[in-house]
Structure formats: C-alpha cells, structure tokens
XYZ file of C-alpha atoms in Angstrom:
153
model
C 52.861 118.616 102.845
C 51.157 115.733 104.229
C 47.843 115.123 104.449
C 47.326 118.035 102.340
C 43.816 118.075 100.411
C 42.163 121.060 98.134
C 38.265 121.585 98.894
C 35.545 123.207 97.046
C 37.529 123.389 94.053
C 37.348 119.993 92.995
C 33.487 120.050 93.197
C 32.740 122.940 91.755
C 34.777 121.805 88.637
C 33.295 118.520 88.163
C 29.645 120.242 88.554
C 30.979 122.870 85.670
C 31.851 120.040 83.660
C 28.824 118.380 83.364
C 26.865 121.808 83.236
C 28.602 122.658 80.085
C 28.710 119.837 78.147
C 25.072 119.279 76.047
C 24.848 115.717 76.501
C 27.639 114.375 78.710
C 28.371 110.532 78.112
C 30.230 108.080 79.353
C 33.471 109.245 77.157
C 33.072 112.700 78.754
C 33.497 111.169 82.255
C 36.474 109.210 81.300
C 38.171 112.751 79.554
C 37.210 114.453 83.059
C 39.139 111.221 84.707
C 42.160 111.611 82.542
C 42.236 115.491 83.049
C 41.556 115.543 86.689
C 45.448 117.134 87.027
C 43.686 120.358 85.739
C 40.880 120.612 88.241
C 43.530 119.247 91.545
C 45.691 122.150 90.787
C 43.197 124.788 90.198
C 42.007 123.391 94.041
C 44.817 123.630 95.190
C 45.293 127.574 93.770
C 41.736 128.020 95.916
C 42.798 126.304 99.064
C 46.296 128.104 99.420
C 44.941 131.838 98.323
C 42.721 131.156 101.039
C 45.025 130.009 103.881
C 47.028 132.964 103.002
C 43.837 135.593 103.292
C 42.265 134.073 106.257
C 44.955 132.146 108.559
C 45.655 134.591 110.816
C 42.014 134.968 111.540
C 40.905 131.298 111.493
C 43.956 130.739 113.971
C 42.873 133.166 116.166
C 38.778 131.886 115.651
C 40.039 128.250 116.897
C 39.580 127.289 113.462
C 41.567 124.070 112.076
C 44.777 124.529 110.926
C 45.828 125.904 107.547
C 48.740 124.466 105.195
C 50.678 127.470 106.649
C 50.495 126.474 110.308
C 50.490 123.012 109.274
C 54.031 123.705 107.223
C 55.176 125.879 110.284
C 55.065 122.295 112.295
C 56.023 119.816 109.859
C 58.826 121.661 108.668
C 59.886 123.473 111.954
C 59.943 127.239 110.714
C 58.379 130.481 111.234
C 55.386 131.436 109.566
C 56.797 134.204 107.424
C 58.794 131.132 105.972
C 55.539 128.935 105.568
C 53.801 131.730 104.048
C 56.848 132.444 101.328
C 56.702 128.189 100.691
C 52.755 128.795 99.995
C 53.659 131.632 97.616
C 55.989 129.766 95.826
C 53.626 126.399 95.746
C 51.115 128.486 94.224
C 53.012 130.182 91.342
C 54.122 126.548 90.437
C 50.709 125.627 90.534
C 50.239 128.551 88.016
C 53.132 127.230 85.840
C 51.332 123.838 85.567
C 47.519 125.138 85.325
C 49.286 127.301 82.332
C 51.059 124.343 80.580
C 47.833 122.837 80.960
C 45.514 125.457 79.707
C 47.712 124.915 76.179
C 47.723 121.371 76.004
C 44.395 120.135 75.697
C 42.002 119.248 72.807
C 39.380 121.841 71.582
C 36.419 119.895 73.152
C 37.713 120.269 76.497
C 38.424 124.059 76.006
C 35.397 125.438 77.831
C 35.945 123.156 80.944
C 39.659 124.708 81.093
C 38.319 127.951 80.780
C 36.234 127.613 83.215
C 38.206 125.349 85.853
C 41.264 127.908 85.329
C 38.753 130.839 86.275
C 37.687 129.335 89.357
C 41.225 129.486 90.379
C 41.836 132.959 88.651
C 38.580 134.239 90.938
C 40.114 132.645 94.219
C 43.347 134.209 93.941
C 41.915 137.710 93.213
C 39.632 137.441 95.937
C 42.081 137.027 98.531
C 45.012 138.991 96.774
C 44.799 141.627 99.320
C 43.399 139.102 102.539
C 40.347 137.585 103.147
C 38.277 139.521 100.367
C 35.840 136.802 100.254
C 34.607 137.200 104.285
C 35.598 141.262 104.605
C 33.599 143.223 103.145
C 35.733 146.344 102.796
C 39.059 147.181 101.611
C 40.847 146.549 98.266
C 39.089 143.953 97.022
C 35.849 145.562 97.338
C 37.171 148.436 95.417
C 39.047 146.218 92.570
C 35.185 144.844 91.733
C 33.202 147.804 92.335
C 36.322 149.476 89.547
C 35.514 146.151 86.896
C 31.951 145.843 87.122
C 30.214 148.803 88.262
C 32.300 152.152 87.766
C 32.617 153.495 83.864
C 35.900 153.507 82.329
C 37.860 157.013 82.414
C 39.228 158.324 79.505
C-alpha cells in the first residue's frame, strides 16, 4: 500500500534497545541499523492488529483512515476484502519476524525477544477488537485468566 507507515512500534523498539544493552556503543547502533528489518515488521504487526480492532470505530469517530479503508480505495474493493489482505499481510509479517527471530547472533537475542513481544502483545490485544481501548470482553478475560486467576487442575 502506498504511503503506508508503522507507528509506535518502531520507537518503542529502538528505546528497548538501548535500555537493554549495559553500555551501548557506537557498534550497537550500527547492529540496530543493519537489523532495523526486525523492528519495521514487528511495527507493522502493531499497526495492522490495530486497524483491524479499531477501524470500524475510528471511521465512525472521524478518525484518519486505516490501511483497511485506505486498501478499500486504492485497490477498489469491499472492506471484507481489505480486511482478509490485512490478515494475510500480517501472517507474512509473522513468517518473516519468525525467520528472523532464528537468524541472528546471540548478542542481539534479547532485543529480538523483546521487539518480537511487542508485536506478540499487539496482536493479542486486539485478537478479539479493540482490547487495548474496551475495557470489557475477551481480552479482558484472556489477562485476568494469565495473570491473576490460579491454574485449575
């Protein structure tokens, strides 16, 4: 799609990165620079989970336009199409966040961790719609089940 540009993603990686690292030098910058594939496609997992969750509402809000409105027009189809295209951008995302995740050196390994969670976090949140800005419904009951109810035997 054209024009098309992740958000928050990309920051919040590059602030992880230099959180982690003990003493981050000039060689550390230049390994973010050459492994900036890694952070762009966990963005772009966070951007398109979210135009899925909230587009509907955001459209409705006046809100700017989402990849799947903006897909809708640029491609001329309806926006149970779009939204099947954004599914199927985001599981190749997946594929190449997962080739990634394999492929890189053992000093990196706690930036991919992390940069791969943001996206992992992101997708859960708004697996079942906007579980981010709602504050009821699946999601809420997928954390409360994870972090605060015991385990049934």
């Amino acid at each position: 799609m054209r024009g098309f540009h992740p958000s928050s993603g990309t920051v919040l990686a590059v602030h992880s990165f230099f959180s982690i690292l003990n003493e981050p030098t000039e060689e550390m910058a230049h390994l973010l620079d050459k492994n900036q594939d890694l952070v762009y496609n966990s963005s772009i997992i966070i951007r398109l989970c979210n135009d899925l969750a909230t587009s509907a509402a955001e459209l409705e809000r006046g809100d700017v336009a989402s990849s799947i409105l903006c897909y809708m027009r640029e491609a001329n189809v309806s926006e149970e199409v779009a939204r099947n295209h954004i599914k199927a951008m985001i599981s190749e995302t997946w594929t190449k966040i997962n080739g990634q995740r394999f492929s890189r050196s053992p000093l990196l390994q706690s930036f991919v961790n992390v940069t791969t969670n943001f996206a992992r976090v992101a997708h859960s949140l708004y697996q079942y719609g906007d579980g981010f800005g709602v504050q009821d419904g699946d999601t809420k009951k997928t954390i409360l089940s994870l972090l605060v109810e015991p385990m049934s035997m």
